[in-house]
Short mmCIF file of C-alpha atoms in Angstrom, two decimals:
data_model
loop_
_atom_site.label_atom_id
_atom_site.label_comp_id
_atom_site.label_asym_id
_atom_site.label_seq_id
_atom_site.Cartn_x
_atom_site.Cartn_y
_atom_site.Cartn_z
CA MET A 3 -57.96 35.50 34.74
CA GLU A 4 -56.21 37.24 31.83
CA GLU A 5 -54.42 39.59 34.24
CA ARG A 6 -53.34 36.63 36.36
CA THR A 7 -52.05 34.83 33.26
CA MET A 8 -50.05 37.86 32.21
CA LYS A 9 -48.53 38.23 35.68
CA LYS A 10 -47.79 34.50 35.80
CA GLY A 11 -45.73 34.85 32.65
CA GLU A 12 -43.40 37.22 34.49
CA PHE A 13 -42.45 34.37 36.84
CA LEU A 14 -42.39 31.47 34.35
CA ARG A 15 -39.77 32.77 31.93
CA GLU A 16 -36.57 30.72 32.22
CA PRO A 17 -36.94 26.93 32.04
CA ILE A 18 -34.87 24.48 34.04
CA ARG A 19 -32.43 22.80 31.65
CA HIS A 20 -31.37 19.21 32.24
CA ILE A 21 -27.64 18.62 32.63
CA GLU A 22 -26.06 16.26 30.10
CA ILE A 23 -23.33 13.94 31.35
CA LYS A 24 -22.30 12.99 27.80
CA LYS A 25 -20.93 16.45 27.05
CA HIS A 26 -18.19 16.59 29.69
CA ASN A 27 -15.70 13.88 30.59
CA VAL A 28 -15.40 14.26 34.35
CA VAL A 29 -13.19 11.18 34.84
CA PRO A 30 -9.89 13.10 35.33
CA MET A 31 -11.47 15.48 37.85
CA VAL A 32 -13.18 12.72 39.84
CA GLU A 33 -9.95 10.71 39.91
CA GLN A 34 -8.15 13.74 41.33
CA MET A 35 -10.83 14.01 44.01
CA ALA A 36 -9.75 10.56 45.24
CA ASP A 37 -6.59 12.22 46.58
CA MET A 38 -8.49 14.97 48.36
CA ALA A 39 -10.45 14.68 51.63
CA PHE A 40 -13.95 14.74 53.11
CA GLN A 41 -16.81 14.30 50.63
CA ALA A 42 -14.54 14.69 47.58
CA ARG A 43 -12.76 11.45 48.47
CA ASN A 44 -16.06 9.77 49.35
CA LEU A 45 -17.54 10.84 46.01
CA ALA A 46 -14.57 9.48 44.08
CA ARG A 47 -14.87 6.11 45.81
CA ALA A 48 -18.62 6.08 45.21
CA ALA A 49 -18.02 6.75 41.52
CA SER A 50 -15.59 3.84 41.35
CA ILE A 51 -18.20 1.55 42.96
CA VAL A 52 -20.92 2.60 40.50
CA ASP A 53 -18.38 1.85 37.77
CA LEU A 54 -17.77 -1.59 39.32
CA MET A 55 -21.52 -2.23 38.97
CA GLN A 56 -21.09 -1.59 35.25
CA GLN A 57 -18.03 -3.81 34.97
CA ASP A 58 -19.78 -6.70 36.71
CA LYS A 59 -21.99 -8.04 33.92
CA GLU A 60 -23.81 -10.35 36.36
CA CYS A 61 -24.90 -7.40 38.48
CA ALA A 62 -28.41 -5.93 38.15
CA VAL A 63 -28.31 -2.22 38.96
CA ILE A 64 -31.22 -0.68 40.85
CA LEU A 65 -31.47 3.12 40.88
CA THR A 66 -33.51 4.71 43.68
CA LEU A 67 -34.81 8.27 43.48
CA ALA A 68 -36.06 10.46 46.33
CA GLY A 69 -36.26 14.22 46.58
CA SER A 70 -37.15 16.67 43.84
CA LEU A 71 -34.67 15.48 41.21
CA ILE A 72 -36.31 15.76 37.79
CA SER A 73 -37.62 19.26 38.43
CA ALA A 74 -34.06 20.20 39.44
CA GLY A 75 -32.53 19.21 36.10
CA LEU A 76 -31.42 15.58 36.49
CA LYS A 77 -33.81 13.98 33.98
CA GLN A 78 -31.29 13.58 31.17
CA VAL A 79 -28.75 11.91 33.48
CA ILE A 80 -31.25 9.14 34.19
CA ILE A 81 -32.37 8.86 30.56
CA ASP A 82 -28.75 8.47 29.44
CA MET A 83 -28.18 5.77 32.05
CA LEU A 84 -31.29 3.92 30.85
CA ASP A 85 -30.34 4.33 27.21
CA ASN A 86 -26.94 2.71 27.79
CA ASN A 87 -28.13 -0.22 29.95
CA MET A 88 -26.53 1.27 33.08
CA VAL A 89 -29.74 0.77 35.08
CA ASP A 90 -31.95 -2.34 35.22
CA ALA A 91 -34.71 -1.20 37.60
CA ILE A 92 -35.83 2.06 39.22
CA VAL A 93 -37.52 2.59 42.59
CA SER A 94 -38.75 6.14 43.05
CA THR A 95 -41.09 8.52 44.75
CA GLY A 96 -44.21 9.14 42.71
CA ALA A 97 -43.43 12.84 42.34
CA ASN A 98 -40.25 12.27 40.34
CA ILE A 99 -41.96 9.90 37.92
CA VAL A 100 -45.41 11.46 37.59
CA ASP A 101 -45.46 15.12 38.67
CA GLN A 102 -42.05 15.82 37.14
CA ASP A 103 -41.01 13.39 34.36
CA PHE A 104 -44.44 12.49 32.96
CA PHE A 105 -45.47 16.12 33.51
CA GLU A 106 -42.68 17.19 31.14
CA ALA A 107 -43.62 14.42 28.69
CA LEU A 108 -47.04 16.12 28.48
CA GLY A 109 -45.21 19.18 27.14
CA PHE A 110 -44.89 21.21 30.34
CA LYS A 111 -41.78 22.67 31.95
CA HIS A 112 -40.24 23.47 35.29
CA TRP A 113 -39.03 27.04 35.68
CA LYS A 114 -36.14 28.79 37.38
CA GLY A 115 -37.46 30.76 40.33
CA SER A 116 -36.35 32.18 43.66
CA GLN A 117 -36.52 30.85 47.20
CA PHE A 118 -37.09 34.46 48.28
CA ALA A 119 -40.33 34.89 46.35
CA ASP A 120 -43.56 35.96 48.03
CA ASP A 121 -45.32 32.61 48.45
CA ALA A 122 -48.70 34.25 48.99
CA GLU A 123 -48.36 35.94 45.60
CA LEU A 124 -47.32 32.65 44.02
CA ARG A 125 -50.38 30.96 45.53
CA ASP A 126 -52.64 33.65 44.04
CA LEU A 127 -51.06 33.00 40.64
CA ALA A 128 -51.34 29.20 40.96
CA ILE A 129 -47.56 28.78 40.93
CA ASP A 130 -46.10 26.03 43.11
CA ARG A 131 -42.55 26.43 44.46
CA ILE A 132 -39.89 23.79 45.11
CA TYR A 133 -37.14 25.88 46.76
CA ASP A 134 -35.92 27.90 43.74
CA THR A 135 -38.04 26.15 41.10
CA TYR A 136 -41.57 26.99 39.92
CA ILE A 137 -44.33 24.73 38.56
CA ASP A 138 -47.60 25.88 37.03
CA GLU A 139 -50.37 24.44 39.23
CA ASP A 140 -52.89 24.64 36.38
CA GLU A 141 -50.63 22.36 34.32
CA LEU A 142 -50.23 19.98 37.24
CA ARG A 143 -54.01 19.61 37.28
CA VAL A 144 -53.79 18.47 33.65
CA CYS A 145 -51.31 15.83 34.81
CA ASP A 146 -53.74 14.77 37.56
CA ASP A 147 -56.56 14.49 35.02
CA THR A 148 -54.38 12.46 32.65
CA MET A 149 -53.75 9.91 35.39
CA ALA A 150 -57.52 9.49 35.71
CA ILE A 151 -57.85 9.12 31.92
CA ILE A 152 -55.24 6.34 31.92
CA ALA A 153 -56.93 4.58 34.84
CA ASN A 154 -60.31 4.83 33.07
CA SER A 155 -58.81 3.10 30.03
CA MET A 156 -57.63 0.07 32.02
CA GLN A 157 -59.54 -3.04 33.01
CA PRO A 158 -60.64 -2.85 36.65
CA GLY A 159 -58.33 -4.65 39.04
CA ALA A 160 -55.32 -4.39 41.31
CA TYR A 161 -52.08 -3.43 39.59
CA SER A 162 -48.54 -2.85 40.76
CA SER A 163 -47.31 0.70 40.27
CA ARG A 164 -44.92 -0.79 37.71
CA GLU A 165 -47.83 -2.05 35.61
CA PHE A 166 -49.54 1.33 35.77
CA ILE A 167 -46.33 3.14 34.77
CA VAL A 168 -46.04 0.83 31.75
CA GLU A 169 -49.49 2.14 30.74
CA MET A 170 -48.14 5.67 31.11
CA GLY A 171 -45.35 4.76 28.68
CA LYS A 172 -47.90 3.41 26.23
CA TYR A 173 -49.91 6.63 26.59
CA ILE A 174 -46.85 8.71 25.67
CA GLU A 175 -46.36 6.56 22.59
CA GLU A 176 -50.00 6.52 21.49
CA LYS A 177 -50.50 10.27 21.96
CA GLY A 178 -47.23 11.25 20.28
CA LEU A 179 -45.94 13.00 23.40
CA ASP A 180 -42.33 13.83 24.29
CA LYS A 181 -40.40 10.55 24.26
CA ASN A 182 -37.35 12.10 25.93
CA SER A 183 -38.80 10.85 29.17
CA ILE A 184 -37.73 8.47 31.93
CA VAL A 185 -41.15 6.82 31.83
CA TYR A 186 -40.97 6.31 28.08
CA LYS A 187 -37.32 5.24 27.95
CA ALA A 188 -37.92 2.67 30.71
CA TYR A 189 -41.01 1.42 28.85
CA GLU A 190 -38.98 1.13 25.64
CA LYS A 191 -36.10 -0.71 27.34
CA GLY A 192 -38.24 -2.97 29.53
CA VAL A 193 -36.87 -1.41 32.72
CA PRO A 194 -39.39 -1.63 35.58
CA ILE A 195 -40.18 1.50 37.59
CA PHE A 196 -41.68 1.01 41.04
CA CYS A 197 -43.26 3.78 43.12
CA PRO A 198 -44.15 2.11 46.45
CA ALA A 199 -46.03 5.23 47.63
CA PHE A 200 -47.63 5.82 44.24
CA SER A 201 -50.64 7.71 45.56
CA ASP A 202 -48.42 10.41 47.07
CA CYS A 203 -48.33 12.43 43.81
CA SER A 204 -50.49 13.34 40.80
CA ALA A 205 -51.22 9.65 40.36
CA GLY A 206 -53.00 9.73 43.70
CA PHE A 207 -55.26 12.62 42.69
CA GLY A 208 -56.07 10.94 39.37
CA LEU A 209 -56.77 7.57 40.97
CA VAL A 210 -58.95 9.14 43.68
CA HIS A 211 -60.97 10.80 40.90
CA HIS A 212 -61.15 7.52 38.99
CA GLN A 213 -62.27 5.47 42.02
CA TRP A 214 -64.74 8.12 43.20
CA HIS A 215 -66.55 7.93 39.87
CA ASN A 216 -66.20 4.15 39.56
CA PRO A 217 -66.88 2.91 43.10
CA ASP A 218 -67.65 -0.70 42.21
CA GLN A 219 -65.27 -1.44 39.32
CA HIS A 220 -61.99 0.43 39.36
CA VAL A 221 -58.22 0.32 39.15
CA SER A 222 -56.27 0.18 42.40
CA ILE A 223 -52.56 0.02 43.19
CA ASP A 224 -51.26 -2.96 45.16
CA SER A 225 -48.06 -1.94 46.99
CA VAL A 226 -47.54 -5.53 48.14
CA LYS A 227 -47.41 -6.58 44.49
CA ASP A 228 -44.73 -3.91 44.00
CA PHE A 229 -42.70 -5.51 46.78
CA ARG A 230 -43.28 -9.00 45.42
CA GLU A 231 -42.25 -8.02 41.90
CA LEU A 232 -39.08 -6.27 43.03
CA THR A 233 -38.23 -9.26 45.23
CA ARG A 234 -38.64 -11.52 42.18
CA ILE A 235 -35.99 -9.46 40.42
CA LYS A 236 -33.61 -10.19 43.31
CA ILE A 237 -34.46 -13.89 43.18
CA GLU A 238 -34.00 -14.09 39.40
CA ASN A 239 -30.79 -12.01 39.39
CA ASP A 240 -29.05 -12.66 42.70
CA LYS A 241 -26.14 -10.23 42.32
CA THR A 242 -27.34 -6.63 42.69
CA GLY A 243 -26.01 -3.12 43.12
CA ILE A 244 -27.98 -0.12 44.34
CA PHE A 245 -27.31 3.52 43.44
CA MET A 246 -29.45 5.57 45.80
CA ILE A 247 -30.24 9.24 45.33
CA GLY A 248 -31.72 10.45 48.60
CA GLY A 249 -33.30 8.01 51.01
CA GLY A 250 -36.84 7.47 52.26
CA VAL A 251 -39.19 4.76 51.02
CA PRO A 252 -37.32 3.95 47.77
CA LYS A 253 -34.12 3.27 49.74
CA ASN A 254 -35.66 0.99 52.35
CA PHE A 255 -37.96 -0.74 49.87
CA THR A 256 -34.95 -1.71 47.75
CA GLN A 257 -32.77 -2.80 50.65
CA ASP A 258 -35.60 -4.92 52.06
CA ILE A 259 -35.86 -7.24 49.06
CA VAL A 260 -32.93 -9.26 50.44
CA VAL A 261 -34.92 -10.05 53.58
CA ALA A 262 -38.12 -10.62 51.58
CA ALA A 263 -36.34 -13.24 49.45
CA GLU A 264 -35.18 -14.99 52.62
CA VAL A 265 -38.75 -14.95 53.96
CA LEU A 266 -39.84 -16.69 50.75
CA GLY A 267 -37.34 -19.49 51.39
CA TYR A 268 -34.39 -18.24 49.36
CA GLU A 269 -32.07 -18.28 52.36
CA ASP A 270 -28.89 -18.28 50.28
CA VAL A 271 -29.78 -14.99 48.57
CA SER A 272 -26.90 -12.50 48.51
CA MET A 273 -26.90 -9.16 50.23
CA HIS A 274 -26.64 -6.24 47.81
CA THR A 275 -23.04 -6.56 46.59
CA TYR A 276 -22.55 -2.90 45.73
CA ALA A 277 -24.23 0.12 47.32
CA VAL A 278 -23.83 3.89 47.00
CA GLN A 279 -26.03 6.54 48.57
CA ILE A 280 -26.04 10.30 48.05
CA THR A 281 -27.79 12.10 50.91
CA VAL A 282 -27.73 15.28 52.98
CA ALA A 283 -29.51 13.60 55.90
CA ASP A 284 -27.76 13.11 59.22
CA GLU A 285 -27.42 9.57 60.58
CA ARG A 286 -27.57 10.63 64.23
CA ASP A 287 -31.34 11.11 64.51
CA GLY A 288 -32.19 7.55 63.47
CA ALA A 289 -34.11 8.67 60.38
CA LEU A 290 -34.17 6.41 57.36
CA SER A 291 -32.66 8.79 54.83
CA GLY A 292 -29.43 9.24 56.79
CA SER A 293 -28.99 5.69 58.06
CA THR A 294 -25.67 4.42 56.77
CA LEU A 295 -25.06 1.46 54.52
CA LYS A 296 -22.96 -0.11 57.29
CA GLU A 297 -26.07 0.06 59.47
CA ALA A 298 -28.00 -1.73 56.72
CA SER A 299 -25.41 -4.49 56.84
CA SER A 300 -26.45 -5.27 60.43
CA TRP A 301 -29.89 -6.08 59.00
CA GLY A 302 -28.39 -8.40 56.40
CA LYS A 303 -29.24 -6.10 53.48
CA VAL A 304 -25.96 -4.61 52.20
CA ASP A 305 -22.48 -6.11 52.03
CA THR A 306 -19.75 -3.85 53.44
CA VAL A 307 -16.97 -4.47 50.91
CA TYR A 308 -18.22 -2.11 48.21
CA GLU A 309 -20.41 0.46 49.93
CA GLN A 310 -20.07 4.23 50.16
CA MET A 311 -22.07 7.08 51.64
CA VAL A 312 -21.70 10.50 50.01
CA PHE A 313 -23.02 13.33 52.16
CA ALA A 314 -23.70 15.81 49.38
CA GLU A 315 -26.60 17.43 47.54
CA ALA A 316 -27.86 15.32 44.64
CA THR A 317 -27.74 17.94 41.88
CA VAL A 318 -24.00 18.34 42.52
CA ALA A 319 -22.98 14.73 43.22
CA MET A 320 -25.13 12.64 40.88
CA PRO A 321 -23.87 14.11 37.58
CA LEU A 322 -20.27 13.60 38.72
CA ILE A 323 -20.78 9.98 39.78
CA ALA A 324 -23.00 9.01 36.84
CA GLY A 325 -20.79 10.98 34.45
CA TYR A 326 -17.71 9.14 35.72
CA ALA A 327 -19.35 5.74 35.16
CA TYR A 328 -20.61 6.79 31.74
CA HIS A 329 -17.25 8.03 30.47
CA LYS A 330 -15.41 4.97 31.83
CA ARG A 331 -17.66 3.11 29.34
CA ASN A 332 -17.67 -0.16 31.24
CA TRP A 333 -21.40 -0.31 30.55
CA GLU A 334 -20.51 -1.38 27.02
CA GLY A 335 -21.49 -5.02 26.63
CA ARG A 336 -23.94 -4.98 29.55
CA PRO A 337 -27.04 -6.95 28.61
CA ALA A 338 -30.47 -5.32 28.55
CA ARG A 339 -32.23 -7.45 31.14
CA ASN A 340 -35.82 -6.41 30.30
CA PHE A 341 -37.17 -7.32 33.71
CA ASN A 342 -40.59 -6.07 32.60
CA ALA A 343 -40.89 -9.03 30.23
CA MET A 344 -39.92 -11.42 33.03
CA LEU A 345 -42.45 -9.94 35.43
CA ASP A 346 -45.21 -9.86 32.82
CA ALA A 347 -44.71 -13.60 32.14
CA LYS A 348 -46.52 -14.20 35.46
CA PRO A 349 -45.44 -17.69 36.59
CA VAL A 350 -47.78 -19.48 39.02
CA ASN A 351 -46.14 -18.22 42.20
CA ALA A 352 -45.92 -14.60 41.00
#
């Protein structure tokens, strides 16, 4: 074990560092890109639409996260957006929130690696690889165990993933962990985080452990309650904008709340007024991640006036778009909506 630990240290030497949009004013560069072509022009228009979301003080902004984003160095971008009321709700994969953000809040790091590494050797050393990034599997098991500890501390019952993630924020606070965290910042600001496929990450391992040892009285995650709570946000704040990083479940889940509100009798609910998606997926194979926002309009989910697809990799495009909106400073004066407080009020039909 000691030899393995020593060898592991040779791989886990240089940490991933999170890019900071506050340090560099990208507005002049992005505005020049508007006069270019291809994805440069698309990115510039997307940035202007995200900025419109900030200018429109009636608009609730929903950020969706798919793909390995936090491990890749985008954590601080999201924290800065939360800190400045640029985002009112988040819909994400579980991995970004639990295995990556909460993982770092526990004091662990992601490490610069190589996509050309010997994966068999990495497996022997308990190092997990995400393309050119390494994660210590032994530390991930600590994250799994912590999820079980949090579940064990809660009253048995069915919770939305949002409610469970609030408990994760409380855990960070109570244990004096790293508060430079998406989970903690959202908890502090009252911004709900939904993970519709919450069990597909460390939370799943922890909850399986918790339920296995508490077969009769345990915590479970109700994905329908997630959908209902996010739909309530749409009903309470009709005008919405979505900034989507990647696609998958978070994308469709968020687009679908327009239809869900209609199903509940709110037939005059608006389609999402603003929509931007960054993706590398191709639309031609019919897969969800590459389906265009114009396609979503045919389903009655997204208006087509202010929508833009950006076919680019997230670590390149997101800092430019978010940085543009940050340095335009039209988020100043945006109210903190604290949707968590609204959802926790639990009216009769909620």
